[in-house]
Short mmCIF file of C-alpha atoms and ligand atoms in Angstrom, two decimals:
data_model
loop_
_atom_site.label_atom_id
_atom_site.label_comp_id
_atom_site.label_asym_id
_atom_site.label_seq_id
_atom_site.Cartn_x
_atom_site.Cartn_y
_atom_site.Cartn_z
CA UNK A 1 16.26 -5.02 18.10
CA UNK A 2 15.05 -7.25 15.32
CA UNK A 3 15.57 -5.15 11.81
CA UNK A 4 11.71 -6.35 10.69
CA UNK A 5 12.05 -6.43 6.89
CA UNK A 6 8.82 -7.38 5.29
CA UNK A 7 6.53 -5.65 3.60
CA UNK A 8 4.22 -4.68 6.23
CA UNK A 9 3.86 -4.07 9.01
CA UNK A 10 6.73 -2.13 9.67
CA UNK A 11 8.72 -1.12 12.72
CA UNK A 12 7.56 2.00 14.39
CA UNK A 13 9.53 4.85 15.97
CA UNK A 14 9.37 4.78 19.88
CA UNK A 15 7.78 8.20 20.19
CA UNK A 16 4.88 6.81 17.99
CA UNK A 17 4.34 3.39 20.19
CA UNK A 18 4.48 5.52 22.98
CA UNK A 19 1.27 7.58 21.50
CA UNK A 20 -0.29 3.94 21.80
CA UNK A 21 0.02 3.65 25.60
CA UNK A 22 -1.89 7.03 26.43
CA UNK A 23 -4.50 6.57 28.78
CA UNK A 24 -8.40 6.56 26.43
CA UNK A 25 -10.77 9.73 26.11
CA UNK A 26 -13.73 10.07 25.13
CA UNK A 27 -14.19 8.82 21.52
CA UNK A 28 -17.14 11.84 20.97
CA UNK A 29 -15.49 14.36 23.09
CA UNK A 30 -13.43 17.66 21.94
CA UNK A 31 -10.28 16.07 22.57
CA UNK A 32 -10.91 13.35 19.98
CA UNK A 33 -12.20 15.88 17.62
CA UNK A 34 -9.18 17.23 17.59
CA UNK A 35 -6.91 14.43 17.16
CA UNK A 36 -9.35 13.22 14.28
CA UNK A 37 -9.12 16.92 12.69
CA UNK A 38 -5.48 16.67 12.95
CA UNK A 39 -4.90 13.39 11.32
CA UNK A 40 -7.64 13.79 8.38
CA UNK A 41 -5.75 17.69 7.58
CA UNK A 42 -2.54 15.79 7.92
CA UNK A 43 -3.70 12.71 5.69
CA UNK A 44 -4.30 14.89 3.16
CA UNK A 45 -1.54 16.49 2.39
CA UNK A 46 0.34 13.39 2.04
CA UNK A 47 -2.38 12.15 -0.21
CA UNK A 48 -1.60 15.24 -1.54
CA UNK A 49 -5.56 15.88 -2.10
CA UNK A 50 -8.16 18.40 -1.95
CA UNK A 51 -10.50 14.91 -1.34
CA UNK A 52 -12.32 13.91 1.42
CA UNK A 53 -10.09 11.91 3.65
CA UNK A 54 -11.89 8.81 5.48
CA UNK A 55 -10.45 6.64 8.19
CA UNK A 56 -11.55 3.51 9.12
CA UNK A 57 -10.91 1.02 11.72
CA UNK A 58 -9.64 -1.89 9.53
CA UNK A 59 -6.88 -3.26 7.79
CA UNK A 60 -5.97 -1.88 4.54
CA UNK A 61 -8.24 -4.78 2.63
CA UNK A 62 -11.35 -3.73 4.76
CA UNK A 63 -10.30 -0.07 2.87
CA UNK A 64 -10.48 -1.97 -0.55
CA UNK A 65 -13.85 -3.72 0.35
CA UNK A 66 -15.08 -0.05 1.32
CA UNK A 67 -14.12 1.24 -1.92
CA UNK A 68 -15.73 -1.18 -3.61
CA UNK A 69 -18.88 -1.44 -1.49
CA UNK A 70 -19.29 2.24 -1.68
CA UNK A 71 -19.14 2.77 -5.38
CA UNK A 72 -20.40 -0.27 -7.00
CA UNK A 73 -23.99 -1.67 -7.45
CA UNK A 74 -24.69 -5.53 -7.91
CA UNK A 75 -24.33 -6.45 -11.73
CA UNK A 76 -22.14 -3.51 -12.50
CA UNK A 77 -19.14 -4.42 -14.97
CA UNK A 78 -15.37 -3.10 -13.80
CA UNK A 79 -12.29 -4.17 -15.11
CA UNK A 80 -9.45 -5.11 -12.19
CA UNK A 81 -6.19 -4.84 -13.41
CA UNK A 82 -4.04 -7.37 -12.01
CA UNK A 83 -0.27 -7.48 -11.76
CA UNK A 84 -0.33 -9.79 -8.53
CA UNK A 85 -1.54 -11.29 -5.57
CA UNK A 86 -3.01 -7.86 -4.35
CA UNK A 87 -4.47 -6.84 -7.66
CA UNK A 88 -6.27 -10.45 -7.86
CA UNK A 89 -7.90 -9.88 -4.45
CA UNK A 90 -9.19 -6.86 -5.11
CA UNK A 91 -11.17 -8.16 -8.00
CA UNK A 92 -11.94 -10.60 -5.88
CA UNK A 93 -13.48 -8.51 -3.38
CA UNK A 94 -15.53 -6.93 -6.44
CA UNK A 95 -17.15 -10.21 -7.31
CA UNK A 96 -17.97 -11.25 -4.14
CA UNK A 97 -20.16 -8.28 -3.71
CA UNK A 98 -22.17 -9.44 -7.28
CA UNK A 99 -19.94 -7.16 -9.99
CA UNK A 100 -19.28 -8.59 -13.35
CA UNK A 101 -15.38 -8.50 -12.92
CA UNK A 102 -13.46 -8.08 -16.27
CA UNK A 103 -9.89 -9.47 -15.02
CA UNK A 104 -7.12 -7.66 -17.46
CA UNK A 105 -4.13 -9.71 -15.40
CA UNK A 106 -0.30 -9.19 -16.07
CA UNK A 107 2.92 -11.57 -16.04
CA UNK A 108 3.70 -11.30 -12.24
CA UNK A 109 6.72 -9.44 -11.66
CA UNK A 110 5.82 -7.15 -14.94
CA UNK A 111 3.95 -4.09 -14.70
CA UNK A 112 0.24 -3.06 -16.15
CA UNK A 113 0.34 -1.99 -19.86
CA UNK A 114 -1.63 1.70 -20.04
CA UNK A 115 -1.84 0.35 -23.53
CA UNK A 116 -3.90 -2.62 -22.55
CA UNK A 117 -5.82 -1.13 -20.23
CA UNK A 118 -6.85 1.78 -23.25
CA UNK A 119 -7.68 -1.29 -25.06
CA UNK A 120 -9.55 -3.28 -22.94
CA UNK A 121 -11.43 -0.03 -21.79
CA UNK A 122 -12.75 0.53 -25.88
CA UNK A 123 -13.57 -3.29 -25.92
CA UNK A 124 -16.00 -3.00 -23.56
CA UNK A 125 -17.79 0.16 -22.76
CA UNK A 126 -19.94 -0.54 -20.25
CA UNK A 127 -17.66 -0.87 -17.75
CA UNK A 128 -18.13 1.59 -14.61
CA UNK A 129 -15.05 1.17 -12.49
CA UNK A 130 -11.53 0.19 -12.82
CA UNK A 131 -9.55 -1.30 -10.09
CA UNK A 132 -5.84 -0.93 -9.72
CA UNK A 133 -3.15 -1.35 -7.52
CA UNK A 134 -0.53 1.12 -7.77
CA UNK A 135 2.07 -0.90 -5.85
CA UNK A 136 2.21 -4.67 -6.26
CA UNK A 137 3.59 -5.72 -2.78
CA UNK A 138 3.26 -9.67 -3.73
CA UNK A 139 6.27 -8.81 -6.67
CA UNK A 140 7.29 -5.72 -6.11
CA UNK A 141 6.31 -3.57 -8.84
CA UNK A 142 5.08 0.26 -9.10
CA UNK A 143 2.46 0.43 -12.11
CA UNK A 144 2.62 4.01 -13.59
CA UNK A 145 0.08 5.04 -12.10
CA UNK A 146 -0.01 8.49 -13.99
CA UNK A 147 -0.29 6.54 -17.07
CA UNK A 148 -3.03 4.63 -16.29
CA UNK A 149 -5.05 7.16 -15.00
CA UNK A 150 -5.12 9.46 -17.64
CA UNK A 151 -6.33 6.75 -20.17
CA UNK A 152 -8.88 5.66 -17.26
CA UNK A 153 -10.19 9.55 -17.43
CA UNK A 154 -10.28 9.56 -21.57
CA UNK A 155 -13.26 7.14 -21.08
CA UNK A 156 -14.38 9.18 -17.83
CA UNK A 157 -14.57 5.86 -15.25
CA UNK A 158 -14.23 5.62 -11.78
CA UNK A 159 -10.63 4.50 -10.83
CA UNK A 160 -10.47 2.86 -7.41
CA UNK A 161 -6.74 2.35 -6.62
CA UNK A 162 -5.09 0.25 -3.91
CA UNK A 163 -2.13 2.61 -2.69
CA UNK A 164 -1.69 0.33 0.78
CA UNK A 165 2.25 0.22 0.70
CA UNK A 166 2.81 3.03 -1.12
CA UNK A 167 1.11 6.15 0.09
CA UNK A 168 3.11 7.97 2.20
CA UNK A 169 6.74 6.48 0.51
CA UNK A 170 6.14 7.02 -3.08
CA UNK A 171 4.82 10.01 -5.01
CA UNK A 172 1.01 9.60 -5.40
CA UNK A 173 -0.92 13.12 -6.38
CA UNK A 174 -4.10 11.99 -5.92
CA UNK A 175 -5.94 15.41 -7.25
CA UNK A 176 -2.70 15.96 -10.27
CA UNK A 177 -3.46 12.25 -10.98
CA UNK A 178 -7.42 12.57 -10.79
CA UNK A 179 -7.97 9.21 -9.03
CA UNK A 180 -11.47 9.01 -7.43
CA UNK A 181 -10.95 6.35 -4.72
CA UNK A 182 -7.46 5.89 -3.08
CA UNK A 183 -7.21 3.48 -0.40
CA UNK A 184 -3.97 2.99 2.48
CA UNK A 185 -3.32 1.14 5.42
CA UNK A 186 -1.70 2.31 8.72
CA UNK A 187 0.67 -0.42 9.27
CA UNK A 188 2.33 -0.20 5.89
CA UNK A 189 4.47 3.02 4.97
CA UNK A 190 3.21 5.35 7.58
CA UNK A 191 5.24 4.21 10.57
CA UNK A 192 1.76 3.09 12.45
CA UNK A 193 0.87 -0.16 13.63
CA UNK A 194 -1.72 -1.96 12.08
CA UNK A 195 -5.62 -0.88 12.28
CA UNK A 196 -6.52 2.08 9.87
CA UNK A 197 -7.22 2.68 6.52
CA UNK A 198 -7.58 5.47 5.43
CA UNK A 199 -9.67 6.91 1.58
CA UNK A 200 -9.41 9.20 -0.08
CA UNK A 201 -12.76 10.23 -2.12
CA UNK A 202 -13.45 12.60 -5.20
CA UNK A 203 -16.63 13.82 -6.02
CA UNK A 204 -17.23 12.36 -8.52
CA UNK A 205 -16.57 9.33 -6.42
CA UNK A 206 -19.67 10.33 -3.94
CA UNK A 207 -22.26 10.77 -6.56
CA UNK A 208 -21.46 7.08 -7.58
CA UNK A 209 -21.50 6.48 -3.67
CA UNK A 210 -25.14 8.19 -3.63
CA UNK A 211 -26.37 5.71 -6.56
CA UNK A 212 -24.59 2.39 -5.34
CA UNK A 213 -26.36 -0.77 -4.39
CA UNK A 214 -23.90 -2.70 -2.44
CA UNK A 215 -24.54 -3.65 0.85
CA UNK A 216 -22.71 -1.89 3.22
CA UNK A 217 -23.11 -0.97 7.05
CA UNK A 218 -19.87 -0.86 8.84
CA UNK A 219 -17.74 0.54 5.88
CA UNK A 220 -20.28 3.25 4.74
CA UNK A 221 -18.59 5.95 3.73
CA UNK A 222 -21.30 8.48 3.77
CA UNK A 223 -22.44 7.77 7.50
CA UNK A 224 -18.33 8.01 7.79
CA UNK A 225 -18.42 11.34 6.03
CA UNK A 226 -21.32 12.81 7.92
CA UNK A 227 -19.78 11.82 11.08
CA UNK A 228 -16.22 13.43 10.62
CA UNK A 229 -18.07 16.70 10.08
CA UNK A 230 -19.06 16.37 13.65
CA UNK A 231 -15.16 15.45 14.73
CA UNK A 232 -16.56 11.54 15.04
CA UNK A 233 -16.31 8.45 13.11
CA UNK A 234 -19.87 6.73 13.48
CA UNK A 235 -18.58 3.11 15.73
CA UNK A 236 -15.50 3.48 18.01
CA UNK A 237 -12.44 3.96 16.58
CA UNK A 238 -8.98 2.50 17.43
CA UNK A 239 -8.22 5.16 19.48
CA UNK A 240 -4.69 3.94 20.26
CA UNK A 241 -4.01 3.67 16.37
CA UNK A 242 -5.90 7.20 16.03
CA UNK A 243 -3.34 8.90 18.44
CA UNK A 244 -0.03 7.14 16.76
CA UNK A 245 -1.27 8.36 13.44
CA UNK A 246 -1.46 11.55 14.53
CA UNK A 247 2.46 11.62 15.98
CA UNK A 248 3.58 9.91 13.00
CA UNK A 249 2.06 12.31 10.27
CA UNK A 250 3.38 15.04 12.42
CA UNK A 251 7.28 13.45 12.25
CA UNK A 252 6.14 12.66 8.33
CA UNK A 253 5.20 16.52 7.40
CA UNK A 254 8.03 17.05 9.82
CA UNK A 255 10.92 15.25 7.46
CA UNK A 256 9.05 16.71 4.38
CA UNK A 257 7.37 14.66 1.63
CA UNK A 258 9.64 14.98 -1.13
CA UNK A 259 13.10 14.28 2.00
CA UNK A 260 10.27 10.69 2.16
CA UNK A 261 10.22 9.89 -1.42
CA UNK A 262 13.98 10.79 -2.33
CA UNK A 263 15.03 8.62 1.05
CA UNK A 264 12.73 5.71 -0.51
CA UNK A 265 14.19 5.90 -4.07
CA UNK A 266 18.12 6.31 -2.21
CA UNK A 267 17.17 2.97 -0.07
CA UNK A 268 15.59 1.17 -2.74
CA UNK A 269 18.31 2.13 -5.10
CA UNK A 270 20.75 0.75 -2.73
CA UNK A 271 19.02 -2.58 -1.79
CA UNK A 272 18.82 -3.60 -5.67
CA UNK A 273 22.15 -2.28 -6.24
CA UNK A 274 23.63 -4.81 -2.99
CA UNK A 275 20.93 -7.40 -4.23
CA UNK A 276 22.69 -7.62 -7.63
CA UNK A 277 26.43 -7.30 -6.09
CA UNK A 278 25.82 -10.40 -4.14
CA UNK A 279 24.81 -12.28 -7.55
CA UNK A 280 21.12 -12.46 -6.85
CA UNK A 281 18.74 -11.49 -9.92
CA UNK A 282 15.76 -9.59 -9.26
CA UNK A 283 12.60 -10.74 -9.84
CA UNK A 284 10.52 -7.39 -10.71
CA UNK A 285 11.05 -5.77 -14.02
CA UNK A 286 13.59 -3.28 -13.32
CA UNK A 287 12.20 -0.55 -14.85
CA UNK A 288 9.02 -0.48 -12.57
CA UNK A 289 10.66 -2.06 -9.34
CA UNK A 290 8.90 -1.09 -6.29
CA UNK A 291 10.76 1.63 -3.99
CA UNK A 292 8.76 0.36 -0.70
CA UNK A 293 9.84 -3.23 -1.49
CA UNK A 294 12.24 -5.53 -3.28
CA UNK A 295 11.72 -9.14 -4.60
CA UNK A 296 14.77 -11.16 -5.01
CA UNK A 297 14.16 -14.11 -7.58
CA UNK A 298 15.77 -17.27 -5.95
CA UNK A 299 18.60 -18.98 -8.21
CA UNK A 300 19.04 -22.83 -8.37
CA UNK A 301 20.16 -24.18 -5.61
CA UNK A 302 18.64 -21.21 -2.76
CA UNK A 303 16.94 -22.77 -0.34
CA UNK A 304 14.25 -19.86 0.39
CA UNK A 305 12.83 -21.40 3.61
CA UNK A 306 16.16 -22.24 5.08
CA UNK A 307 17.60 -18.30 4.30
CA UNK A 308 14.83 -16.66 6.07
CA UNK A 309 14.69 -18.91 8.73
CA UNK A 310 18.47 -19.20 9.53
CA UNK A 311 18.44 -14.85 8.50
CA UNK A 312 15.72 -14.72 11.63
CA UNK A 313 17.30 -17.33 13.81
CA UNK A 314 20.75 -16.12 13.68
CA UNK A 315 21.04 -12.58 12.74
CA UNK A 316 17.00 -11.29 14.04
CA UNK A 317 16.45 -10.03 10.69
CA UNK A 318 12.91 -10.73 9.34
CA UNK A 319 12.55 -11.31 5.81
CA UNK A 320 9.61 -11.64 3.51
CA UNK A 321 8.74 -14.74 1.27
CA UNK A 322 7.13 -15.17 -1.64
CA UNK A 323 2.83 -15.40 -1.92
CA UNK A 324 0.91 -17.64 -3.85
CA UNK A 325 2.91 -19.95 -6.34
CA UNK A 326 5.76 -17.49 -5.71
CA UNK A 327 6.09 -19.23 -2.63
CA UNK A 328 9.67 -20.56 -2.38
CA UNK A 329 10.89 -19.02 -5.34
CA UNK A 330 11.53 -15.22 -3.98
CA UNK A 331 12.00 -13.05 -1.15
CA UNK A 332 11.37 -10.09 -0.29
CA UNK A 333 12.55 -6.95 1.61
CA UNK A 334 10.72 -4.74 2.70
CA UNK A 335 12.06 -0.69 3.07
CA UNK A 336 8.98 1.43 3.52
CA UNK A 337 8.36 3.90 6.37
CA UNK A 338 10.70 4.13 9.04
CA UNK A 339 13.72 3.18 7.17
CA UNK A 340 17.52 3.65 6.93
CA UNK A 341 20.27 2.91 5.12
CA UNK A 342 21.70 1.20 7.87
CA UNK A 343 19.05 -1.34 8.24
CA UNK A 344 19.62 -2.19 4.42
CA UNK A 345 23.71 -2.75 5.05
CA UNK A 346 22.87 -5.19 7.91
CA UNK A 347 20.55 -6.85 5.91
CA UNK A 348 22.89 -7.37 2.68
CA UNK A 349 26.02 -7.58 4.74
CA UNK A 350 24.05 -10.95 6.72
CA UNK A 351 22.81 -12.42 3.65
CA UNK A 352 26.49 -12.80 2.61
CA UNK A 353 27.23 -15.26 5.14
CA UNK A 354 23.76 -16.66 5.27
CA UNK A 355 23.02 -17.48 1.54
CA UNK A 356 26.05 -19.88 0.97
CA UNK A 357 24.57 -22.08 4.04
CA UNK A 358 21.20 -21.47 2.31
CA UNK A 359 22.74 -23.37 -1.07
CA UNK A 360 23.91 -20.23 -2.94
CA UNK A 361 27.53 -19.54 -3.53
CA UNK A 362 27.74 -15.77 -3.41
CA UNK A 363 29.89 -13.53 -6.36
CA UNK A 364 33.29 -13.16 -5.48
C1 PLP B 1 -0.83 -5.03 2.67
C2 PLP B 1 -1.58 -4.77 1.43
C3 PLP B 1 -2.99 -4.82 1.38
C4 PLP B 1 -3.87 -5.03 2.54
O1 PLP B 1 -3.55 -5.96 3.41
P1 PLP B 1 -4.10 -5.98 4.92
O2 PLP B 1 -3.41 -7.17 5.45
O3 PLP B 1 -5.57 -6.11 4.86
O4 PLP B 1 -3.70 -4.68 5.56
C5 PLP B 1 -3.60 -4.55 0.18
N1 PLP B 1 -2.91 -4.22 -0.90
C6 PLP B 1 -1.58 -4.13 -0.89
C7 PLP B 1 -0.89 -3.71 -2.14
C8 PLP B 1 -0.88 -4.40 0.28
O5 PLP B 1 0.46 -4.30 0.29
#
């Protein structure tokens, strides 16, 4: 079986793909109601929330345009905090839809400075929103997300936070951490293939929903919300995706969230500690490395192209490059969701033979 190693989307257990082959029901019938009950009850204990819990048929940027859409009005200002590819998009994403976007960006491969966000946040007051990613996929960082939201709350903003690849593997308290929006996608940690994302949404986040401008049909949360009371979601729904979430939060709650996060902080331990054995420097600031995913810095000499290739060629292992102008100059691996220590060893234990024919002579 190929050991899929990226960042997303992420191999699935078989009892979960078989969920996917059931035969379809009624999308407004009792049965569905059910299943939708199910997931949202189980969705929010991992979010660890009191919050409504929306899912959407999407990948997990149609969840960041939602958040957006849904809280925002044309000509508000919000500040996007930016440690990478992910962060930049979801400014992006803010603009595009007519908000003033304050970027406050970060060294890639560094983490956000609470600090700078405090500072940024008394520089200009008018700001409504911030956006922040708590996981930085593109380098592999974790912001501290605690941090950050309790200066965010000082000045009483929304914070809209992109959690795609880390609900589910790393310790997020959405109601302990008071974040207002928190967005995730099925196809990252939560053993699911691609097609949901799934919101959470404060209170305080609905009465900005109930004054925002944006235009929005397919991604309204409130016609979402009004729906789910009914058992529904207000178009069809992936059912397929629907009924795989629901196995997969069951094996999730199952395991038990903290057994999740301690068996993402073992693997990730283990991947930097093998990374750095080999001779490899990382390229994430150790102190805030990611524990869904790891980015390898490439030395002089690796040919990045040539490792993953000749990694997926000869040993079926599926590795994860670099984005943007990172392109070339990491890697990453990917250890989120349905993950093992064993798929870690294959992976180091190959890239000892493969990086010397990549053009890297590996520590004796
Ligand atoms: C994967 C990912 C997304 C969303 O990507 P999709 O391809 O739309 O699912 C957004 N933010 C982060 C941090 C991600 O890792």
């Amino acid at each position: 079986m190929t050991n899929l190693r990226i960042p997303g989307p992420t191999p699935c257990p078989d009892v979960v793909l078989k969920e996917m082959s059931r035969q379809m029901i009624n999308h407004r019938g009792p049965e569905f109601a059910q299943t939708l009950n199910n997931v949202t009850g189980g969705l929010k204990k991992v979010f660890q929330t009191n919050n409504d819990i929306i899912t959407l048929t999407s990948s997990g940027t149609g969840g960041l345009e939602a958040a957006v859409v849904n809280m925002l009005s044309p000509g508000d200002k919000v500040l996007a905090v930016s440690i990478g590819n992910f962060g930049d998009r979801f400014g992006t994403i803010a603009r595009t839809y007519g908000a003033e976007v304050i970027p406050l960006n970060f060294e890639w491969g560094k983490a956000a400075d609470p600090d700078a966000v405090r500072k940024a946040l008394n520089d200009n007051p008018a700001v409504k929103a911030v956006l922040v990613t708590h996981n930085e996929t593109s380098t592999g960082v974790t912001n501290d997300m605690e941090e950050i939201s309790k200066v965010v709350r000082e000045f009483d903003k929304l914070i809209l936070v992109d959690a795609v690849s880390s609900m589910s593997s790393i310790d997020f308290p959405v109601d302990k951490w008071g974040c207002d929006v928190v967005v995730s996608g099925s196809q990252k940690g939560w053993m699911v293939p691609p097609g949901l994302a799934m919101l959470s949404v404060s209170a305080k986040a609905w009465k900005a929903n109930a004054e925002a401008k944006m235009p929005r049909f397919y991604f309204d949360l409130a016609k979402a919300k009004s729906s789910l009371e009914k058992g529904q979601t207000p178009w069809t729904p992936a059912v397929s995706v629907v009924f795989a979430m629901e196995k997969a939060l069951q094996m999730m709650l199952e395991e038990g969230l903290n057994n999740i996060f301690t068996r993402h902080i073992r693997i990730a331990d283990m991947t930097r500690k093998g990374i750095k054995e080999l001779g490899l420097p990382l390229f994430a600031d150790e102190k805030y490395a990611s524990n869904t995913v790891t980015s390898v810095k490439a030395p002089e000499g690796l040919d990045v192209k040539l490792l993953t290739k000749t990694m997926r060629e000869q040993h079926d292992i599926v590795l994860g490059g670099g984005q943007m102008h990172l392109a070339g100059k990491i890697f990453r691996i990917g250890h989120l969701g349905f993950v093992t220590e064993d798929d870690i060893k294959e992976v180091l234990n190959k890239l000892k033979v493969v990086l010397p024919q990549a053009g890297f002579e590996v520590k004796k």
